GROMACS .gro file of C-alpha atoms in nm:
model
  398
    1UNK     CA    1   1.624  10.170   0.162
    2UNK     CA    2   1.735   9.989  -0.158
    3UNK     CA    3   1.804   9.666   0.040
    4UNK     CA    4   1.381   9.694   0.146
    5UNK     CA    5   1.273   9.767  -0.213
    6UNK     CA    6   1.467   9.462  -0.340
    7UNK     CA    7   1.340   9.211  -0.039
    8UNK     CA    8   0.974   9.348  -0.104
    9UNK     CA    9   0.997   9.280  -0.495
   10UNK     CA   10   1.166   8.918  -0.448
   11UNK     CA   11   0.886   8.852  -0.166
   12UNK     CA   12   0.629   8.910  -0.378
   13UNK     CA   13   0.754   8.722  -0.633
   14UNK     CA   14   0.830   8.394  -0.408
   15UNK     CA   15   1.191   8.462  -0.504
   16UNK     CA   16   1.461   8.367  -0.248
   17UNK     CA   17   1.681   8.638  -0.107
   18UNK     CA   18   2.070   8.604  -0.113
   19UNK     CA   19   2.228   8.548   0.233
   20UNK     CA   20   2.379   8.861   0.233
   21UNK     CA   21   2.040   8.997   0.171
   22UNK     CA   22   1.908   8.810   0.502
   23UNK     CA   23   2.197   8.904   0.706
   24UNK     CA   24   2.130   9.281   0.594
   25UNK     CA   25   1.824   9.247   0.775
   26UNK     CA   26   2.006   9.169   1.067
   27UNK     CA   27   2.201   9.453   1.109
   28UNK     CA   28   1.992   9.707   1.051
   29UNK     CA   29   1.948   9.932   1.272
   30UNK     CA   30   1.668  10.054   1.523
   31UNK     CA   31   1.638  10.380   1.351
   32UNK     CA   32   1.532  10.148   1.019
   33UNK     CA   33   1.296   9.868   1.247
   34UNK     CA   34   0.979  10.012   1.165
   35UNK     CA   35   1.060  10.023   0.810
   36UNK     CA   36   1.167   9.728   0.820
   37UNK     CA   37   0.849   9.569   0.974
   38UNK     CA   38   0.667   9.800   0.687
   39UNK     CA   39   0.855   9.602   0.446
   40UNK     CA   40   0.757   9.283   0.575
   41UNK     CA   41   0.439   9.360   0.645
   42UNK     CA   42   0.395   9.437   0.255
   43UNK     CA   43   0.492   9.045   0.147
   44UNK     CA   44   0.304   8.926   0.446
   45UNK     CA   45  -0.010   9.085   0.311
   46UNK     CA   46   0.040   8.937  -0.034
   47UNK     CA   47   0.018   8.599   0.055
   48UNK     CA   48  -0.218   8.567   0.325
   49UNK     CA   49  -0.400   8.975   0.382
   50UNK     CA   50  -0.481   9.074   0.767
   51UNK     CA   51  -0.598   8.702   0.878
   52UNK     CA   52  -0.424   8.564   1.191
   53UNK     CA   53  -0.418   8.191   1.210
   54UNK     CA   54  -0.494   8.080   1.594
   55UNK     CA   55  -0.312   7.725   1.662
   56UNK     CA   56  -0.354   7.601   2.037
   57UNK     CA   57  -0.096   7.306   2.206
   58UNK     CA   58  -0.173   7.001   2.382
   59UNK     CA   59   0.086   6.869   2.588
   60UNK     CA   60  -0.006   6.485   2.551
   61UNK     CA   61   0.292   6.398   2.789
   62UNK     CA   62   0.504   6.575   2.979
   63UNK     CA   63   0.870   6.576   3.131
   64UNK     CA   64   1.043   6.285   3.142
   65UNK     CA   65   1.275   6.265   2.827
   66UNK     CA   66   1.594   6.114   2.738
   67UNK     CA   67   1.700   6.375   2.544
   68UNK     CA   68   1.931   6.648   2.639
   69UNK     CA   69   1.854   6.952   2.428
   70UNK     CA   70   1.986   7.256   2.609
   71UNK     CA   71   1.734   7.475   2.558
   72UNK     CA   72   1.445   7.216   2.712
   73UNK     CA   73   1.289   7.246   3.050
   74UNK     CA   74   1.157   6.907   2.980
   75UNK     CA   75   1.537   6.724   2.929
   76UNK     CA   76   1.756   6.483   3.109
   77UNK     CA   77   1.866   6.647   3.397
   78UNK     CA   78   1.631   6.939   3.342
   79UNK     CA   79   1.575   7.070   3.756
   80UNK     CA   80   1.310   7.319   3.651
   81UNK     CA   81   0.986   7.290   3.807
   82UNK     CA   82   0.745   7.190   3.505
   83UNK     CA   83   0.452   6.937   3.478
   84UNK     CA   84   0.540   6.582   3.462
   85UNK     CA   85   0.300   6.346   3.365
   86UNK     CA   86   0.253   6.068   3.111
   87UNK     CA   87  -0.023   6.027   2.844
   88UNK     CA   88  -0.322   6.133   2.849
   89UNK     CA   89  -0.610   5.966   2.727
   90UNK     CA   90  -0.815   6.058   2.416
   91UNK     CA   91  -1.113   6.140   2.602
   92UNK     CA   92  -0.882   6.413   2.801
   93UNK     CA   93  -0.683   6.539   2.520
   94UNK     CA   94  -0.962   6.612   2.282
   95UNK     CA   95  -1.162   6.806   2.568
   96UNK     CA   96  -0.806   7.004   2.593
   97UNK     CA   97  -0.829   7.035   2.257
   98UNK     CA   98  -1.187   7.163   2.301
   99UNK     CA   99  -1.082   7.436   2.467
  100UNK     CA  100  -0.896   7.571   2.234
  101UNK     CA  101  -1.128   7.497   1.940
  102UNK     CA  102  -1.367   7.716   2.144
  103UNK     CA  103  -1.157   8.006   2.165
  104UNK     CA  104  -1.070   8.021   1.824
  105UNK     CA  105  -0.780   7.798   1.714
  106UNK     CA  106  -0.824   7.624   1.366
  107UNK     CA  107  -0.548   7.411   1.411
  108UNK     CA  108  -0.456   7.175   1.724
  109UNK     CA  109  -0.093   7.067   1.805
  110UNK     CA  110  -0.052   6.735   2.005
  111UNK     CA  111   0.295   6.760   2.174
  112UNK     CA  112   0.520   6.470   2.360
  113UNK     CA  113   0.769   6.439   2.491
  114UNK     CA  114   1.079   6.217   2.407
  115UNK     CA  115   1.333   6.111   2.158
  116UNK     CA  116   1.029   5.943   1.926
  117UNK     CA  117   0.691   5.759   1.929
  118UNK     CA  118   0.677   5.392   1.989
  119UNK     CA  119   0.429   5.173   1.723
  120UNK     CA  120   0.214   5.196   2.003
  121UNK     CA  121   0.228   5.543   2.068
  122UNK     CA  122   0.115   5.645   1.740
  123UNK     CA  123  -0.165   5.429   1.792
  124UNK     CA  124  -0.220   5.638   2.085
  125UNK     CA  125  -0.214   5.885   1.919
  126UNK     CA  126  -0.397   5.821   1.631
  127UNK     CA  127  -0.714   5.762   1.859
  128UNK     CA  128  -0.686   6.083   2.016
  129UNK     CA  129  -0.687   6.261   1.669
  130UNK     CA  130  -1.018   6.064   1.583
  131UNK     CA  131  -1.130   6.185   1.909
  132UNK     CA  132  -1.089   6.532   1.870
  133UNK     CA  133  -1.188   6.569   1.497
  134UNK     CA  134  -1.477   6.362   1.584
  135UNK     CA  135  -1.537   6.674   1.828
  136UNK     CA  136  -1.483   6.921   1.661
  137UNK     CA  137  -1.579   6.957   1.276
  138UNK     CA  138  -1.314   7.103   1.041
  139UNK     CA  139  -1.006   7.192   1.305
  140UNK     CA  140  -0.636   7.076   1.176
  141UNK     CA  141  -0.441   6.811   1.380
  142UNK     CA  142  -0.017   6.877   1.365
  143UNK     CA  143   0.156   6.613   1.562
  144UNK     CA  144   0.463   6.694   1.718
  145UNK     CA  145   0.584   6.320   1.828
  146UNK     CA  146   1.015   6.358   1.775
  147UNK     CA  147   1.164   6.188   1.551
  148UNK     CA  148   0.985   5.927   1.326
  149UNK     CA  149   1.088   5.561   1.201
  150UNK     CA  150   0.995   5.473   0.838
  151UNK     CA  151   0.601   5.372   0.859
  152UNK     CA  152   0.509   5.583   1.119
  153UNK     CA  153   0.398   5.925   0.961
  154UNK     CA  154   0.244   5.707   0.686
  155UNK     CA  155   0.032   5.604   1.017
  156UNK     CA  156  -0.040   5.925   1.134
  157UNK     CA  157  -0.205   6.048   0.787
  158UNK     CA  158  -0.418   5.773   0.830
  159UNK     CA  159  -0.554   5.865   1.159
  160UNK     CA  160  -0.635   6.220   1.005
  161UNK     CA  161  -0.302   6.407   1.103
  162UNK     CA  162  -0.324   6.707   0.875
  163UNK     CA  163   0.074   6.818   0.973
  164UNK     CA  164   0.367   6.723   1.114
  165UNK     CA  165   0.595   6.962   1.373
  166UNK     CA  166   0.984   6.871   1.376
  167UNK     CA  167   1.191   7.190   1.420
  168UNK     CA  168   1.543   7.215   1.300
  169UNK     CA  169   1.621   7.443   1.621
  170UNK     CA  170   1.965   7.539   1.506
  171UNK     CA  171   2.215   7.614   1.225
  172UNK     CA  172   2.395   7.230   1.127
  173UNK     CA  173   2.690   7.358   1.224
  174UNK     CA  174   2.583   7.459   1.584
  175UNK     CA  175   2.343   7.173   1.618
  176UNK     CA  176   2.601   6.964   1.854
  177UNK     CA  177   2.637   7.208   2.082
  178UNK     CA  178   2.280   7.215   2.201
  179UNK     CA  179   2.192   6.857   2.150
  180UNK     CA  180   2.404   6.555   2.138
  181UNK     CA  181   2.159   6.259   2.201
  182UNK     CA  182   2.037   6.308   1.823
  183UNK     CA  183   2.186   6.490   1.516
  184UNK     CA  184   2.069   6.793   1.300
  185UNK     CA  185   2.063   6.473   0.999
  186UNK     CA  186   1.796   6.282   1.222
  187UNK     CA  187   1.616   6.604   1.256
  188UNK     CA  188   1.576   6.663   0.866
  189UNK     CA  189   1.499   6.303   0.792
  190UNK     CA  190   1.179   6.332   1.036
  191UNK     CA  191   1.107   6.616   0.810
  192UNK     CA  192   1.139   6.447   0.506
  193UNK     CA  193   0.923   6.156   0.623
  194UNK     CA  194   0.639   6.381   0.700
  195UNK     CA  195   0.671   6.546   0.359
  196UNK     CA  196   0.682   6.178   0.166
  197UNK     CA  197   0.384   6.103   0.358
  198UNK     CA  198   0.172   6.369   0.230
  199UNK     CA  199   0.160   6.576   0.601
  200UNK     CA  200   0.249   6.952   0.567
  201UNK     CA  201   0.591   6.963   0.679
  202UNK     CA  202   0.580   7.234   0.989
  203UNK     CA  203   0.959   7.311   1.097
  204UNK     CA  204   1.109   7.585   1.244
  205UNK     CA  205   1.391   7.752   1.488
  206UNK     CA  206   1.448   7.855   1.857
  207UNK     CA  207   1.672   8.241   1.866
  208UNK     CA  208   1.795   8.366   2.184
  209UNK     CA  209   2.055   8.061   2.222
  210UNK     CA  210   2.359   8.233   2.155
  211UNK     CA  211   2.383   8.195   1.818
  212UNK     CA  212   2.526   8.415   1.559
  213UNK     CA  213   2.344   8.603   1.230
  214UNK     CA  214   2.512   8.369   1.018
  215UNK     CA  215   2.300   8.058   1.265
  216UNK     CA  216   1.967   8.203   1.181
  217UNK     CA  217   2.055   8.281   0.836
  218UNK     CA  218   2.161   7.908   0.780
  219UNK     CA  219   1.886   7.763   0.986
  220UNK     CA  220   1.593   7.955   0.796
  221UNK     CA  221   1.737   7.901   0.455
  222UNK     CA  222   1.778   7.517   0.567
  223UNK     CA  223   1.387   7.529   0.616
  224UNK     CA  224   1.323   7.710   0.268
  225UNK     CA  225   1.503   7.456   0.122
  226UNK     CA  226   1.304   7.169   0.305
  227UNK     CA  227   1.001   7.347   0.186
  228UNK     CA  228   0.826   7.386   0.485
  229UNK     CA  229   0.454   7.544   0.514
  230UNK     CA  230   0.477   7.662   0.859
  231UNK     CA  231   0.771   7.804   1.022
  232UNK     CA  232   0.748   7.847   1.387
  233UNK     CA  233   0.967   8.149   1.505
  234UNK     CA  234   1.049   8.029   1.944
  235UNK     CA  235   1.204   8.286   2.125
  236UNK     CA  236   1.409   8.082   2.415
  237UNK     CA  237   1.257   8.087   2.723
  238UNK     CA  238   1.526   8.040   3.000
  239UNK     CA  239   1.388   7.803   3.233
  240UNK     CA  240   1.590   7.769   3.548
  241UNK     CA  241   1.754   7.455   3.575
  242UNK     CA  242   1.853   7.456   3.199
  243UNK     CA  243   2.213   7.494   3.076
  244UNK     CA  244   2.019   7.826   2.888
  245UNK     CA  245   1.888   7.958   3.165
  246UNK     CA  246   2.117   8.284   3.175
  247UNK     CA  247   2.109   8.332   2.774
  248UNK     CA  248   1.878   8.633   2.747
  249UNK     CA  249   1.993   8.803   2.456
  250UNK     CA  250   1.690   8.905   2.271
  251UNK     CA  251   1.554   9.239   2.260
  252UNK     CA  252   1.204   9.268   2.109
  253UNK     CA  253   1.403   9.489   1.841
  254UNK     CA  254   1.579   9.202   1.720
  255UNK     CA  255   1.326   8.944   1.767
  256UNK     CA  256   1.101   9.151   1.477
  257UNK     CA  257   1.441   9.167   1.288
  258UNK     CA  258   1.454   8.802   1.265
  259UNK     CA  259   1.094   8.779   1.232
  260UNK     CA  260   1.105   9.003   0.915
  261UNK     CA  261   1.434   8.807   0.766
  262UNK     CA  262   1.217   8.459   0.813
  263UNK     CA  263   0.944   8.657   0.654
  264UNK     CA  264   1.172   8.770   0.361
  265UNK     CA  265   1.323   8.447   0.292
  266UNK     CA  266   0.975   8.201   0.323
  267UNK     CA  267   0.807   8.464   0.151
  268UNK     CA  268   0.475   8.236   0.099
  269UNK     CA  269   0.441   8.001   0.383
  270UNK     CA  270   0.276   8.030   0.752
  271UNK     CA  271   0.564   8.238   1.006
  272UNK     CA  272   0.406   8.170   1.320
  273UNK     CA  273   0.527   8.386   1.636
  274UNK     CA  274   0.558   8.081   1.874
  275UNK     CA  275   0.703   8.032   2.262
  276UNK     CA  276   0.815   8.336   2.421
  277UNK     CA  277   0.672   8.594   2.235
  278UNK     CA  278   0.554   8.677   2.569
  279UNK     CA  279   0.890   8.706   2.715
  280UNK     CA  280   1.077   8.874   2.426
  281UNK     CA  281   0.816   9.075   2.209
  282UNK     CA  282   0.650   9.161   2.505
  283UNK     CA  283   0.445   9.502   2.467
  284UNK     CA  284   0.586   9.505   2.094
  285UNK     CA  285   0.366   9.162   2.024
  286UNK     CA  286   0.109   9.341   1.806
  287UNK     CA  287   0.363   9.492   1.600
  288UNK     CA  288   0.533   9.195   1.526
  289UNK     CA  289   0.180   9.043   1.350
  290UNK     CA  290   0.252   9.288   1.065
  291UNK     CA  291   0.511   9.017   1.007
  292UNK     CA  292   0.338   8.654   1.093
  293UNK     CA  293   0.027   8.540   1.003
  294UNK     CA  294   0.027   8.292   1.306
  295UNK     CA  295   0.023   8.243   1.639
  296UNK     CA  296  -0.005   8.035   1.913
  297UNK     CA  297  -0.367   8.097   2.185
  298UNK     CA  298  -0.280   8.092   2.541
  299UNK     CA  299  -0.060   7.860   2.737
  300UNK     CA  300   0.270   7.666   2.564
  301UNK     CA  301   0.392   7.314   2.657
  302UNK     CA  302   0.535   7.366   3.009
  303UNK     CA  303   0.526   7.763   3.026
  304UNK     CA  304   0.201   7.998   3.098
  305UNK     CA  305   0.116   8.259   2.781
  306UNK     CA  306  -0.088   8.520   2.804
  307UNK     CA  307  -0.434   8.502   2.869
  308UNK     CA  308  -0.637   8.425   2.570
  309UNK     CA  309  -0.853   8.706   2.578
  310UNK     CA  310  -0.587   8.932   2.548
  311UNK     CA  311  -0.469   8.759   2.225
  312UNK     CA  312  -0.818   8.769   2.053
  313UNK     CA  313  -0.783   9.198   2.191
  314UNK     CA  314  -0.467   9.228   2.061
  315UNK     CA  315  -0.555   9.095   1.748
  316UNK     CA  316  -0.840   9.332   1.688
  317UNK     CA  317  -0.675   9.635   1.821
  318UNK     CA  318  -0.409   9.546   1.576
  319UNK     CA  319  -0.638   9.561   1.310
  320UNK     CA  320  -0.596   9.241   1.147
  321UNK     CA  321  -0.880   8.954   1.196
  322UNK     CA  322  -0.890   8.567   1.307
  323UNK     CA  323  -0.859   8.352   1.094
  324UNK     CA  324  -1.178   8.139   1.038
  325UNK     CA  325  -1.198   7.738   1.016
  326UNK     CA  326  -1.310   7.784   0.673
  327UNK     CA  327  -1.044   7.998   0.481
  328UNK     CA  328  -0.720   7.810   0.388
  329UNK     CA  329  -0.419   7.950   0.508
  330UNK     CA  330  -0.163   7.882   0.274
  331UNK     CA  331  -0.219   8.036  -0.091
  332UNK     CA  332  -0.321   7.862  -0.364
  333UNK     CA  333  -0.013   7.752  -0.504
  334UNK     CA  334   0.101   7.599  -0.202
  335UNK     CA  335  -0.205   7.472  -0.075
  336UNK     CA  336  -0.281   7.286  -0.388
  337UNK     CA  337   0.116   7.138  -0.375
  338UNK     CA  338  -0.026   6.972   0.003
  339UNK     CA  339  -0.333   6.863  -0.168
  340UNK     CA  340  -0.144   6.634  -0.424
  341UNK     CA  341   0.047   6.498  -0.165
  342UNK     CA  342   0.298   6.714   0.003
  343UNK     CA  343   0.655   6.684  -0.101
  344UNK     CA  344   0.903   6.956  -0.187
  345UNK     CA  345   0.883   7.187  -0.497
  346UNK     CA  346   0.627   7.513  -0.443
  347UNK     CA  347   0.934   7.738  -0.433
  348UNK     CA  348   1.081   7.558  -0.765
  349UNK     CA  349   0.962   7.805  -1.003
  350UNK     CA  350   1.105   8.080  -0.790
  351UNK     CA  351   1.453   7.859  -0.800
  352UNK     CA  352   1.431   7.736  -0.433
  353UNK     CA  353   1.304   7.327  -0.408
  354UNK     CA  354   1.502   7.015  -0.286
  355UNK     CA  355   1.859   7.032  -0.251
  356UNK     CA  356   2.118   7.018  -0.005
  357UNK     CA  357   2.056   7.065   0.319
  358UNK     CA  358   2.389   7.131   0.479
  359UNK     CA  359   2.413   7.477   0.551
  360UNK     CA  360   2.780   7.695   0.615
  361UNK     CA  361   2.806   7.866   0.914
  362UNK     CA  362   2.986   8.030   1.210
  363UNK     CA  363   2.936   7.802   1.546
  364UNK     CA  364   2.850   7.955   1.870
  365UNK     CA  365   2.825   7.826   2.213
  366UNK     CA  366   3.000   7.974   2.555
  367UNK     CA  367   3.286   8.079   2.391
  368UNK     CA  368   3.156   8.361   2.154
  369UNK     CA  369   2.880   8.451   1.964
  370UNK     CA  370   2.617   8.572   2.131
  371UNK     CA  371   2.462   8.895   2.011
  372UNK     CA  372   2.564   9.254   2.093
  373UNK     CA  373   2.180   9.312   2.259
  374UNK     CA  374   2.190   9.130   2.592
  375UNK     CA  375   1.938   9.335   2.814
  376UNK     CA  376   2.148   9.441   3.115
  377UNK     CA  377   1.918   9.212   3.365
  378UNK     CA  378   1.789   8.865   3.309
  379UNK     CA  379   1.393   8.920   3.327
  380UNK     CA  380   1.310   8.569   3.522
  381UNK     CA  381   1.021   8.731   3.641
  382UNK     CA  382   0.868   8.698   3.286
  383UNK     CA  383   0.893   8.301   3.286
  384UNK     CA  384   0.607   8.138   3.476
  385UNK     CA  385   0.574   7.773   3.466
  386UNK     CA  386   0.248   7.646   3.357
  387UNK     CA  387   0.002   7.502   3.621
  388UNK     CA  388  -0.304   7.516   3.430
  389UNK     CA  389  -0.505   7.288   3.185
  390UNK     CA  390  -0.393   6.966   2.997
  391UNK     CA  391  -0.225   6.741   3.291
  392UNK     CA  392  -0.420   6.970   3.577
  393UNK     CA  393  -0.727   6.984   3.717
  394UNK     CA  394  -0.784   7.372   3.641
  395UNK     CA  395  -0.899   7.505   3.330
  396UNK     CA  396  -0.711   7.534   3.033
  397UNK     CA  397  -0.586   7.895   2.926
  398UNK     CA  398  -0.726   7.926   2.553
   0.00000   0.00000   0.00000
């Protein structure tokens, strides 16, 4: 396919596809997938070979949050049956952390809940990032906090936070239909702050909630243009006692379609297949690491993964190898870019950078555009809640 040849040669040239290039993707067909994963598979080897980057969550506190993001088991009003507990303390979170350290993550993500950290909270969390690098030589802290107020990620650096997670979730102009306690603007800024800081910016999306192509095309261009290393790829996971709960309309056909469009259009940074891979991908997962170099090990914030064995198997029988503490994920050019400081500019020379970040776009919602896939039964029986490790007396999953 001509459209292939052309993503392939702007992908390995860091250049940006057009829209109508990324909504190509989109459509194609099932007849085209597995070229199209070929395709993808081609820039994802360019940038970062057959390594797999292992990243493992921490759920520092769980439940319990003002917030009323649809797609959240862990939101105002949220009924479904999840976790709830607050902090935990350093000495717990770091032997969580542990855990996953042991079975093979290089990088640790320290999750909580709520709209943002207090003062004291980062302090919090500051000492349980001392903690667990004190633990464990060389692994990567991303906090994942909400959003920030001026000062605070400037704090977090200083504790030894090597990232920063804030997603984007959503197109802007669906945005207030999943959230309306914060704004797709506050969401960015958070961003931002990270980047001025000198944290890798790690942002990414949530598919599955109804959205049209044109969402995910806005959304993922929204995150080129905040110059994001890592781009987390969630599937929805319909917990019941969401509003989402009865939005299943991924196929694992269309979630390695959008997986190769991200792919195509952040040609050069970390596309990590995050929550429910499991649930969507399902017996397609290997296939889809043709396409991401990343992944999360074992269990998510409130929902079970599979077991961590079986993502080290996978991996090998895949062909493609774990990542190792000592290799550095993002290429040169990008990883030198974090080095002096973060900030936006590693796609300039291929004419992406800073600009604006509002992004056109059909909205979606109850009244129309959701995709033509929808499965003809809801598969609940994939979502299990998770009842294991960090908050638990029973061994983590990693």
């Amino acid at each position: 396919m001509d459209l292939l040849n052309t993503l392939v040669e702007k992908g390995l040239r860091r250049e940006s596809p057009t829209r109508e290039e990324a909504l190509a993707v989109l459509a194609t067909s099932d007849d085209d997938l597995l070229d199209v994963v070929a395709a993808a598979g081609r820039v994802r080897r360019q940038w970062f070979g057959r390594r797999v980057k292992l990243n493992y969550l921490v759920n520092l506190k769980s439940g319990l949050c003002p917030e009323d993001c649809s797609y959240c088991s862990q939101r105002l009003g949220s009924t479904a049956g999840i976790l709830k507990y607050t902090w935990l303390k350093p000495d717990e979170a770091s032997a969580a952390a542990a855990a996953g350290v042991a079975g093979g993550a290089k990088r640790v993500c320290l999750v909580a809940s709520g709209r943002g950290p207090t003062d004291r909270d980062v302090e919090r969390v500051g000492r349980t990032i001392e903690a667990i690098k004190e633990g464990n030589e060389g692994v990567e802290v991303c906090a994942c906090l909400g959003l920030l107020s001026d000062g605070q990620a400037e704090r977090l650096r200083e504790a030894g936070a090597d990232a920063y997670n804030h997603n984007l979730n959503t197109s802007e102009a669906t945005y207030g239909e999943i959230t309306s306690t914060h704004t797709y603007a506050d969401r960015v800024d958070t961003v931002q702050k990270a980047h001025a800081a000198g944290l890798s910016a790690c942002s990414g999306l949530i598919a599955g909630m109804g959205e049209t192509d044109e969402d995910l095309v806005d959304v993922v261009f929204a995150l080129r243009e905040l110059d994001s290393d890592s781009v987390p790829v969630n599937f929805l996971i319909p917990f019941e006692g969401t509003p989402l709960a009865k939005e299943w309309n991924l196929t694992p056909q269309r979630c390695l379609r959008i997986l190769a469009m991200v792919r195509f259009v952040c040609p050069d940074v970390e596309v990590r297949i995050a929550g429910g891979r499991e649930v969507h991908l399902r017996t397609m997962q290997p296939l889809a690491l043709n396409i991401a170099n990343s992944i999360f090990l074992g269990d998510y914030l409130t929902s079970e993964g599979q077991a961590g064995q079986a993502d080290l198997d996978m991996i090998a029988d895949a062909g493609f190898e774990v990542e190792g503490a000592g290799t550095t994920t993002l290429p040169a050019h990008r990883a030198d870019a974090v080095a002096a400081g973060g900030g936006c500019g590693s796609h300039a020379e291929a004419g992406g950078g800073c600009g604006s970040h509002a992004e056109a776009g059909e909205r979606c919602g109850p009244c129309g555009g959701a995709v033509s896939e929808q499965p003809a039964e809801a598969r609940t029986d994939l979502v299990a809640v998770r009842r294991r490790g960090a908050g638990t007396d029973l061994a983590p999953n990693a």
